JSON list of C-alpha atoms in Angstrom, two decimals:
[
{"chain": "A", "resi": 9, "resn": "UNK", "atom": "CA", "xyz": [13.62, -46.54, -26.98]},
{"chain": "A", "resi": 10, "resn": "UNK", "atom": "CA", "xyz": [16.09, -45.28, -24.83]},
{"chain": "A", "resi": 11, "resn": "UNK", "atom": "CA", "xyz": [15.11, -42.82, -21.77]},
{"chain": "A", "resi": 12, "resn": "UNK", "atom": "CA", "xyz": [17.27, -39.54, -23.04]},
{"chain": "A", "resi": 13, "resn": "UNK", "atom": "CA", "xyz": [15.79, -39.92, -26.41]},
{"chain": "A", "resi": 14, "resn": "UNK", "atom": "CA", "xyz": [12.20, -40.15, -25.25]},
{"chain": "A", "resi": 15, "resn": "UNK", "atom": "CA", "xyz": [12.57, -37.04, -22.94]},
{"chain": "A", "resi": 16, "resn": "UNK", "atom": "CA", "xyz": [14.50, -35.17, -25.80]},
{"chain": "A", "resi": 17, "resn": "UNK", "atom": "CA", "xyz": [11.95, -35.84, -28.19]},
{"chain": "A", "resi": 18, "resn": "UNK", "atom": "CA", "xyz": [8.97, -34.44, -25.42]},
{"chain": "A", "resi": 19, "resn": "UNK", "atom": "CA", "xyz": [10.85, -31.08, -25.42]},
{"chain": "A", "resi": 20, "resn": "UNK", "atom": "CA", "xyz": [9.56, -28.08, -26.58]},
{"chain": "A", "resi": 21, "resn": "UNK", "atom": "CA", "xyz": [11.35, -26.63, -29.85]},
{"chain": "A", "resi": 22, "resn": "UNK", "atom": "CA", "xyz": [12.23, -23.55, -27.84]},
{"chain": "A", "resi": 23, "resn": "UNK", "atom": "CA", "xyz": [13.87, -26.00, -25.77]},
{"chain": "A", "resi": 24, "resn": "UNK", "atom": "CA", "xyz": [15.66, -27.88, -28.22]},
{"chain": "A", "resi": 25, "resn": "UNK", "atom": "CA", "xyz": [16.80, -24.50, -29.66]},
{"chain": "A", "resi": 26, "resn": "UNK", "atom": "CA", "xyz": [18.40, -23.89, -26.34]},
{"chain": "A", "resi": 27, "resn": "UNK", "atom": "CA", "xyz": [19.87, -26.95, -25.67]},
{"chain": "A", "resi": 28, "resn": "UNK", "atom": "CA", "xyz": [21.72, -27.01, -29.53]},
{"chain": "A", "resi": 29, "resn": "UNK", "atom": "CA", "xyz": [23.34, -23.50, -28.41]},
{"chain": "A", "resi": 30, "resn": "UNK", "atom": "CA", "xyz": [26.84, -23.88, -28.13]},
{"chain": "A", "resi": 31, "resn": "UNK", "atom": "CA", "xyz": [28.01, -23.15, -24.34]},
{"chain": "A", "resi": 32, "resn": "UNK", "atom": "CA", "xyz": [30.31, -20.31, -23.58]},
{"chain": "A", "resi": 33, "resn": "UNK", "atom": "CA", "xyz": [33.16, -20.81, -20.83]},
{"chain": "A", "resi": 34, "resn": "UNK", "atom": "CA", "xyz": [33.46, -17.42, -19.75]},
{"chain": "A", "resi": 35, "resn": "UNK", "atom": "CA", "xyz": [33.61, -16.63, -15.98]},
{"chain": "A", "resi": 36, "resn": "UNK", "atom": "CA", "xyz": [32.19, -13.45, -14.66]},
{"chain": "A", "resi": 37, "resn": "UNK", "atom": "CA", "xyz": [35.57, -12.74, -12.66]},
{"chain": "A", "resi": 38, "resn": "UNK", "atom": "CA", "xyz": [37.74, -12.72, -15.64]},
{"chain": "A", "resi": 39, "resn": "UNK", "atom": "CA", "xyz": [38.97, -9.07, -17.06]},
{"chain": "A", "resi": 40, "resn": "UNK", "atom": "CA", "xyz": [36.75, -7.18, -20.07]},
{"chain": "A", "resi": 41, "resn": "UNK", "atom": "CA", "xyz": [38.49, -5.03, -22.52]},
{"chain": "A", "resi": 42, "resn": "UNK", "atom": "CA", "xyz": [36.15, -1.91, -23.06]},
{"chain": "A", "resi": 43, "resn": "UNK", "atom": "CA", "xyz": [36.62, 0.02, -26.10]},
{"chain": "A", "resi": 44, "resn": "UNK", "atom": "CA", "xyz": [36.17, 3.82, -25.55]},
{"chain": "A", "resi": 45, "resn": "UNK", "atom": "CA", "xyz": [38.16, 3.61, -22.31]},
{"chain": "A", "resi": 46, "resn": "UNK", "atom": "CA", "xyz": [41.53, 3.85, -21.70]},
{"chain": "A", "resi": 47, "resn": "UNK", "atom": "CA", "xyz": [43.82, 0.76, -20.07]},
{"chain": "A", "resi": 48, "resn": "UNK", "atom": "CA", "xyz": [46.13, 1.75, -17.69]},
{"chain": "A", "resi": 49, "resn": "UNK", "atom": "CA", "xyz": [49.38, 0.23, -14.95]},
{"chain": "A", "resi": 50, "resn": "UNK", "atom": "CA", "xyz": [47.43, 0.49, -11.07]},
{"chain": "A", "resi": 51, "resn": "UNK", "atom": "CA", "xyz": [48.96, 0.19, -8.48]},
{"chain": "A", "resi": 52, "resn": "UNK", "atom": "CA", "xyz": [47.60, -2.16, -6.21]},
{"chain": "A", "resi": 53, "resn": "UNK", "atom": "CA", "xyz": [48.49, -2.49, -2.71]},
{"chain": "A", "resi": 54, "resn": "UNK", "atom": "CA", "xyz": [48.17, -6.42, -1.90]},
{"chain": "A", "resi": 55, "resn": "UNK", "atom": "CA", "xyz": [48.68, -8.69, 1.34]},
{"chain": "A", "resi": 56, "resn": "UNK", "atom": "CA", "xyz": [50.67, -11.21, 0.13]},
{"chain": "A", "resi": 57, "resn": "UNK", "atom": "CA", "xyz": [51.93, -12.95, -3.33]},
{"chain": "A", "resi": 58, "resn": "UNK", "atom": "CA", "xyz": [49.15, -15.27, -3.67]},
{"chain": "A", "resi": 59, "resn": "UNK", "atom": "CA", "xyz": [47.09, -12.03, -4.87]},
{"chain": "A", "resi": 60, "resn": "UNK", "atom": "CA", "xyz": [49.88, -12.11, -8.01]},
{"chain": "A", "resi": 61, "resn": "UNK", "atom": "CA", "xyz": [48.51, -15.55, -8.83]},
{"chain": "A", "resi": 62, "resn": "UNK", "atom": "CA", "xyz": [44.58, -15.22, -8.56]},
{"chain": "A", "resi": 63, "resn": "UNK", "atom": "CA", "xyz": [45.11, -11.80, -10.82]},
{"chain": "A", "resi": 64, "resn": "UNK", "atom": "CA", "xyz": [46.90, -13.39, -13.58]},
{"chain": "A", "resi": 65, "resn": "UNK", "atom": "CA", "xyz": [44.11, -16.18, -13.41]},
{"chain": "A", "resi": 66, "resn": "UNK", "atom": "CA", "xyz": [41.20, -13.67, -13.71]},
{"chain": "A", "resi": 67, "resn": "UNK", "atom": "CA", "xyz": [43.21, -12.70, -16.71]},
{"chain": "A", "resi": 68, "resn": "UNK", "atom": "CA", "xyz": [44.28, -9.46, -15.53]},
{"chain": "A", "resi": 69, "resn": "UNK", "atom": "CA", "xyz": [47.74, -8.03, -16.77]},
{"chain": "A", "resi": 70, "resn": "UNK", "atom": "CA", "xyz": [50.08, -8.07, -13.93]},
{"chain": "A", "resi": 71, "resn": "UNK", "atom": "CA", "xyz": [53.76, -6.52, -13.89]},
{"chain": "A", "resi": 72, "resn": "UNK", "atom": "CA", "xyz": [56.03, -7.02, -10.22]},
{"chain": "A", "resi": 73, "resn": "UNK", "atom": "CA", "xyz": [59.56, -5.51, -10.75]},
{"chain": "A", "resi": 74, "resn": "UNK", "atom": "CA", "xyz": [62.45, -7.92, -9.15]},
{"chain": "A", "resi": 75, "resn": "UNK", "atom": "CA", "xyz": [65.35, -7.95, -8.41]},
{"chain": "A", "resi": 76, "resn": "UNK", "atom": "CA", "xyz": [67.67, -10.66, -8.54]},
{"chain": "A", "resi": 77, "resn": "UNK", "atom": "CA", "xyz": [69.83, -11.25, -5.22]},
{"chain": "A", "resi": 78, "resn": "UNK", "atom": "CA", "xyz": [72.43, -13.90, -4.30]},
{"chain": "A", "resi": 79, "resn": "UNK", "atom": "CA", "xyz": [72.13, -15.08, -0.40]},
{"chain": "A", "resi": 80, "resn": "UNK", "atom": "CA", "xyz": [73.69, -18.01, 1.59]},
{"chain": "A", "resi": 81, "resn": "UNK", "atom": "CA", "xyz": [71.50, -20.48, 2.11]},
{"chain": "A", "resi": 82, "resn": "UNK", "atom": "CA", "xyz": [72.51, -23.71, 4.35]},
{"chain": "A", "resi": 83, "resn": "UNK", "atom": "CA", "xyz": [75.94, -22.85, 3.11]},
{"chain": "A", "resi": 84, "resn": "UNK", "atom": "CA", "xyz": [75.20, -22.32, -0.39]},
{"chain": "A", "resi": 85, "resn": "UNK", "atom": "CA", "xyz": [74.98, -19.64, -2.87]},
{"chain": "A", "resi": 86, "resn": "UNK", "atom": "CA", "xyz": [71.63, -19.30, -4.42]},
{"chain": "A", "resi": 87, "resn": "UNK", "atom": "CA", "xyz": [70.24, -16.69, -6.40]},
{"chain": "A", "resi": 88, "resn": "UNK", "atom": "CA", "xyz": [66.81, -15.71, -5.30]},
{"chain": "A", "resi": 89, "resn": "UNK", "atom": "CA", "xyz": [63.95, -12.87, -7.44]},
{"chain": "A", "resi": 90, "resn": "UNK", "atom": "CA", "xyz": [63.18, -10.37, -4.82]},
{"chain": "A", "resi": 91, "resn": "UNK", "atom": "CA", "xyz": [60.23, -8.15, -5.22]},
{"chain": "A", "resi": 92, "resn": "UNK", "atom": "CA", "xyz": [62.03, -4.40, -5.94]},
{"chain": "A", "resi": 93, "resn": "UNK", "atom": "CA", "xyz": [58.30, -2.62, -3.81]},
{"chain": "A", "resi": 94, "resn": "UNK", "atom": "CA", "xyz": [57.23, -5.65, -2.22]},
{"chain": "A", "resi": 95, "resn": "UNK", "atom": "CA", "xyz": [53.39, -5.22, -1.10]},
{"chain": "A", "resi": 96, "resn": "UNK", "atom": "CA", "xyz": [52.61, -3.82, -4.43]},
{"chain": "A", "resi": 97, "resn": "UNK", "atom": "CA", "xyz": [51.45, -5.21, -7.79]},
{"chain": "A", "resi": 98, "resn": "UNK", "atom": "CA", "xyz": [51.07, -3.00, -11.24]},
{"chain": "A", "resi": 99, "resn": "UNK", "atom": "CA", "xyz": [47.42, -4.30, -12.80]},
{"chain": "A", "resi": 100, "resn": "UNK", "atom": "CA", "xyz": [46.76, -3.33, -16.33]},
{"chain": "A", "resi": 101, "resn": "UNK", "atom": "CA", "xyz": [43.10, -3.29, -17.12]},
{"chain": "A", "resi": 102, "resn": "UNK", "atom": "CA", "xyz": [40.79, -1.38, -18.70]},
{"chain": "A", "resi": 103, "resn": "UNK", "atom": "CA", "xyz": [38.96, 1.66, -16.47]},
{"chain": "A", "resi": 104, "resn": "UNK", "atom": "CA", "xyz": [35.24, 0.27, -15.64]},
{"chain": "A", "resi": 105, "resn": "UNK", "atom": "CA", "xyz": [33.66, -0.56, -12.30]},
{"chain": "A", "resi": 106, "resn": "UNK", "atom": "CA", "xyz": [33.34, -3.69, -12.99]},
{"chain": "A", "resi": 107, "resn": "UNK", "atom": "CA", "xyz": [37.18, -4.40, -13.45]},
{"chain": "A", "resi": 108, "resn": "UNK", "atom": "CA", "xyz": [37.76, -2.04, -10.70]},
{"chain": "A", "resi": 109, "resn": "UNK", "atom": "CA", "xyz": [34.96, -4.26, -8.84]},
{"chain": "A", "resi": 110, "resn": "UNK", "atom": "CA", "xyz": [36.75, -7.12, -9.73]},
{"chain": "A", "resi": 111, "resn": "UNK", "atom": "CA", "xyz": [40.52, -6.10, -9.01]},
{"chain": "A", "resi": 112, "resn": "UNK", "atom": "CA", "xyz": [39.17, -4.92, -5.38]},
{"chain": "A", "resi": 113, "resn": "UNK", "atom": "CA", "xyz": [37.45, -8.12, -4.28]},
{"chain": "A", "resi": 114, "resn": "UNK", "atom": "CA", "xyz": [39.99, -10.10, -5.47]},
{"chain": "A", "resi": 115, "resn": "UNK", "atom": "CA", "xyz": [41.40, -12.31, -1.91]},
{"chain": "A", "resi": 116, "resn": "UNK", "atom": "CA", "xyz": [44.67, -10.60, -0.71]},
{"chain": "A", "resi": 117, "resn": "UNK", "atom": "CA", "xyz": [44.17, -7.40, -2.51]},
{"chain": "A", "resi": 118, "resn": "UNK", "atom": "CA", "xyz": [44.15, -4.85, 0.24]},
{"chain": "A", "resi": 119, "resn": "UNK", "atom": "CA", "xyz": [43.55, -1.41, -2.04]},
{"chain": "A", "resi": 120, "resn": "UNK", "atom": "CA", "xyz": [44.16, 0.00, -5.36]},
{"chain": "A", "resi": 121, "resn": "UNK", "atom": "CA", "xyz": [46.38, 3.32, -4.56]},
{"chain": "A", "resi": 122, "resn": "UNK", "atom": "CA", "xyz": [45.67, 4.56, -8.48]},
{"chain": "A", "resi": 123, "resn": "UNK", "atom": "CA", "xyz": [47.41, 4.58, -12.13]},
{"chain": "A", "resi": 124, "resn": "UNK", "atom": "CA", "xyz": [50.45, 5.46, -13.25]},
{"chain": "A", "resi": 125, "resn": "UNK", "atom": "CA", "xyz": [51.57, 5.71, -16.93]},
{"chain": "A", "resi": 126, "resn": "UNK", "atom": "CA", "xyz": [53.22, 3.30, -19.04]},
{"chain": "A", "resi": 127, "resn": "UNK", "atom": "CA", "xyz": [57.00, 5.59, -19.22]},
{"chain": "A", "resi": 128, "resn": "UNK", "atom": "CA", "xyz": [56.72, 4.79, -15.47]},
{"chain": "A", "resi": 129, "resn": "UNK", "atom": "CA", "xyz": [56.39, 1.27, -15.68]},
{"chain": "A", "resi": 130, "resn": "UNK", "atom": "CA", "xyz": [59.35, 1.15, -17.90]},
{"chain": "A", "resi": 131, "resn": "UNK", "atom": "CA", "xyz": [61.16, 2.79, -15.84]},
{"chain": "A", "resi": 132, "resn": "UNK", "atom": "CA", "xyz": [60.54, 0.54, -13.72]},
{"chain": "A", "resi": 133, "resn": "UNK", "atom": "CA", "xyz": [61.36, -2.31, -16.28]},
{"chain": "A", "resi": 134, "resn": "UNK", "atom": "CA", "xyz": [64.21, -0.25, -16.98]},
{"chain": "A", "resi": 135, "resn": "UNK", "atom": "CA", "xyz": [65.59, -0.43, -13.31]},
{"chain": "A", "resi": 136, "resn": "UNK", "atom": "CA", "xyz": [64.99, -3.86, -13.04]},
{"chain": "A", "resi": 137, "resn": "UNK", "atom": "CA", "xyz": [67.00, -4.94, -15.86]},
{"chain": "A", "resi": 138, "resn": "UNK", "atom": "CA", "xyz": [69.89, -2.95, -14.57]},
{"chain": "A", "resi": 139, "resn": "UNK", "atom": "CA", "xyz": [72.44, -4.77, -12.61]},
{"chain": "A", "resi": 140, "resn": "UNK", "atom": "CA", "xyz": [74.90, -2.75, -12.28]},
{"chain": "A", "resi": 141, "resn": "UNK", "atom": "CA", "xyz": [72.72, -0.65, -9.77]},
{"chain": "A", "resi": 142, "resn": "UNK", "atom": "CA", "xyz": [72.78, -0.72, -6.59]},
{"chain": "A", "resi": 143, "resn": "UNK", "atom": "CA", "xyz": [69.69, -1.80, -4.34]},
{"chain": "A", "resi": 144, "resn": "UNK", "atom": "CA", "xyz": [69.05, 1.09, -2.41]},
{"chain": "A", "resi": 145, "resn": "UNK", "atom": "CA", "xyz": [68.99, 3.16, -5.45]},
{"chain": "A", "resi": 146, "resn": "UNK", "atom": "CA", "xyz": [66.44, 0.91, -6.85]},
{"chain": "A", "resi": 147, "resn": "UNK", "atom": "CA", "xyz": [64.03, 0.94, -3.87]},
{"chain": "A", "resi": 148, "resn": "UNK", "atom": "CA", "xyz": [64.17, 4.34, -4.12]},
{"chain": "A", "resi": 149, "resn": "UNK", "atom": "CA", "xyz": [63.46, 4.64, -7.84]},
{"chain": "A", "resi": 150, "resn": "UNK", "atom": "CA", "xyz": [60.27, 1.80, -7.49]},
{"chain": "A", "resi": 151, "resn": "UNK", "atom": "CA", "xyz": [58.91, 3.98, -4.36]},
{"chain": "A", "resi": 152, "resn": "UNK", "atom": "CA", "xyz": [58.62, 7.09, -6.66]},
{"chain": "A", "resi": 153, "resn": "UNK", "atom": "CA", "xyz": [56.93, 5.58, -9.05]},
{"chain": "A", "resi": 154, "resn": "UNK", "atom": "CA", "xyz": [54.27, 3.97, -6.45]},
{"chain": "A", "resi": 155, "resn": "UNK", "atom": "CA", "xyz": [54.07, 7.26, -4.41]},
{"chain": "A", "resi": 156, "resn": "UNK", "atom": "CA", "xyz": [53.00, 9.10, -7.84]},
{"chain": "A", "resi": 157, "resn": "UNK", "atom": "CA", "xyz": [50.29, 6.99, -8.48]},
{"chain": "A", "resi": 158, "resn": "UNK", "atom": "CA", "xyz": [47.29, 9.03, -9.20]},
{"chain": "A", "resi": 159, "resn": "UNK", "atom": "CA", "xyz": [43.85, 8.39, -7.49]},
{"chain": "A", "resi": 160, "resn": "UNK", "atom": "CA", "xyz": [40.72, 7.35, -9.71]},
{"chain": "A", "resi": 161, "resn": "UNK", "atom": "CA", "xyz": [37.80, 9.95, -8.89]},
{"chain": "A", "resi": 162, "resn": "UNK", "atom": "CA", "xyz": [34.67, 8.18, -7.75]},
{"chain": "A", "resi": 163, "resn": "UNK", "atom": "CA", "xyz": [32.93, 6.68, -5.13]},
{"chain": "A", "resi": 164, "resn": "UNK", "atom": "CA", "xyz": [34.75, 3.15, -5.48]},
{"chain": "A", "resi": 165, "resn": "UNK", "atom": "CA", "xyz": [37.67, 4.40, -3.72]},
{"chain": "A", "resi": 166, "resn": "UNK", "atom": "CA", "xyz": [38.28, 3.55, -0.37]},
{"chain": "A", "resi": 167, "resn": "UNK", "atom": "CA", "xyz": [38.66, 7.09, 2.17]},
{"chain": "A", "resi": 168, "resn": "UNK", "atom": "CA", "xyz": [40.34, 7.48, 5.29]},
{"chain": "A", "resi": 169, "resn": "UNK", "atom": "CA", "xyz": [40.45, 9.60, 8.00]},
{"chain": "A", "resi": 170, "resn": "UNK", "atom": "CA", "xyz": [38.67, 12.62, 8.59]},
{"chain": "A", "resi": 171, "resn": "UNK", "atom": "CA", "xyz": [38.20, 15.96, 6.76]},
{"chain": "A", "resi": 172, "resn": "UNK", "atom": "CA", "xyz": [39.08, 19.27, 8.68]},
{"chain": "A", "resi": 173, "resn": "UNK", "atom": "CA", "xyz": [37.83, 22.17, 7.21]},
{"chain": "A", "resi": 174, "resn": "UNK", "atom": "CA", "xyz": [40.85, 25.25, 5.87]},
{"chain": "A", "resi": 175, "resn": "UNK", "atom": "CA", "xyz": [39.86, 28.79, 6.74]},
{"chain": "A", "resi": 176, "resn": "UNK", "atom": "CA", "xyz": [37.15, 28.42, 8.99]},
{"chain": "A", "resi": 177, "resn": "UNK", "atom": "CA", "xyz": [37.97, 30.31, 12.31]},
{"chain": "A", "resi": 178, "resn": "UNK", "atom": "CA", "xyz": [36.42, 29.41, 15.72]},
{"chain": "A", "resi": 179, "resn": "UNK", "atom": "CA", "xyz": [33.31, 30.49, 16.63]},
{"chain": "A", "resi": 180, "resn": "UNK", "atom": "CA", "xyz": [33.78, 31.40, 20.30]},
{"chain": "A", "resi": 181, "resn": "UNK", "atom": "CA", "xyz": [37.22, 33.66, 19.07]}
]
C-alpha cells in the first residue's frame, strides 16, 4: 500500500471530516460588506499611488478623479491622466473597524480625513468628465469636496495637536 493511503486510513473520522471540507480562499485583508451599516466615499489621504493599487487588491472600491493633460515630452506631444487632488484617494467601504482597521494599515496610506456623500463624488465625476474646464477651476472644485469631508467619531481617528480650553480666565488675573 502506498504511504498517503496508509496514514489517511489511521486518521481519526473527525479528521477525515476536516480534511473533506472544501477550503475557502478568503484573505483577512480583503473588504466585508456589513449589512445594517451604511457604505460610504472616504477620503483618504495617501503617500504615494502605489496605495491606489494595494486598495483595489484588498478589494476596496477606489475612485481618483483625473484629468487628462497634453505635455511635451522629448519633443513630442503626449497626453498624460493627471490626478485632479493628487495625495488623495476616495475609498468606498462599508463603516466597521475592521475596514477602517484595514484601510488605515494599508502601506502608503497616511490617514483617512472622513466621508463625503455620493452627489459629491459625482461632482467630482462630473468635473472630471468636463473638458471644456479649465484646470484651476477644477483644483478648486476637487479641494472643496476633500476639505468637506466629515470626520468619523471614535477613537480610531488619528488627533493632533493640543486642546486649549474656551472661557477659562487666568488664575493669577
Amino acid at each position: 500500500m502506498k504511504p498517503i493511503a496508509e496514514a489517511l486510513e489511521n486518521l481519526s473520522p473527525e479528521a477525515r471530516a476536516e480534511l473533506a471540507r472544501p477550503v475557502l480562499t478568503f484573505d483577512p485583508r480583503d473588504a466585508e460588506m456589513t449589512e445594517g451599516k451604511e457604505a460610504r466615499w472616504y477620503v483618504v489621504s495617501v503617500f504615494s499611488r502605489a496605495a491606489e493599487a494595494e486598495l483595489a487588491k484588498r478589494r476596496f472600491g477606489i475612485f481618483v478623479p483625473a484629468v487628462a493633460e497634453k505635455a511635451v515630452e522629448r519633443g513630442r506631444l503626449v497626453t498624460r491622466h493627471v490626478p485632479l487632488v493628487p495625495g488623495y484617494v476616495f475609498v468606498f467601504f462599508w463603516e466597521t473597524d475592521a475596514n477602517w482597521l484595514r484601510v488605515a494599515t494599508t502601506p502608503a496610506v497616511d490617514k483617512i480625513l472622513g466621508w463625503v456623500t455620493d452627489s459629491q463624488v459625482d461632482k467630482l465625476r462630473f468635473q472630471e468628465s468636463c473638458e471644456q474646464m479649465d484646470a484651476e477651476f477644477r483644483r478648486k472644485v476637487a479641494m472643496s469636496v476633500v476639505r468637506s469631508a466629515r470626520k468619523r467619531p471614535g477613537k480610531l481617528r488619528r488627533k493632533r495637536g493640543k486642546i486649549k480650553r474656551r472661557g477659562k480666565a487666568n488664575a493669577s488675573a
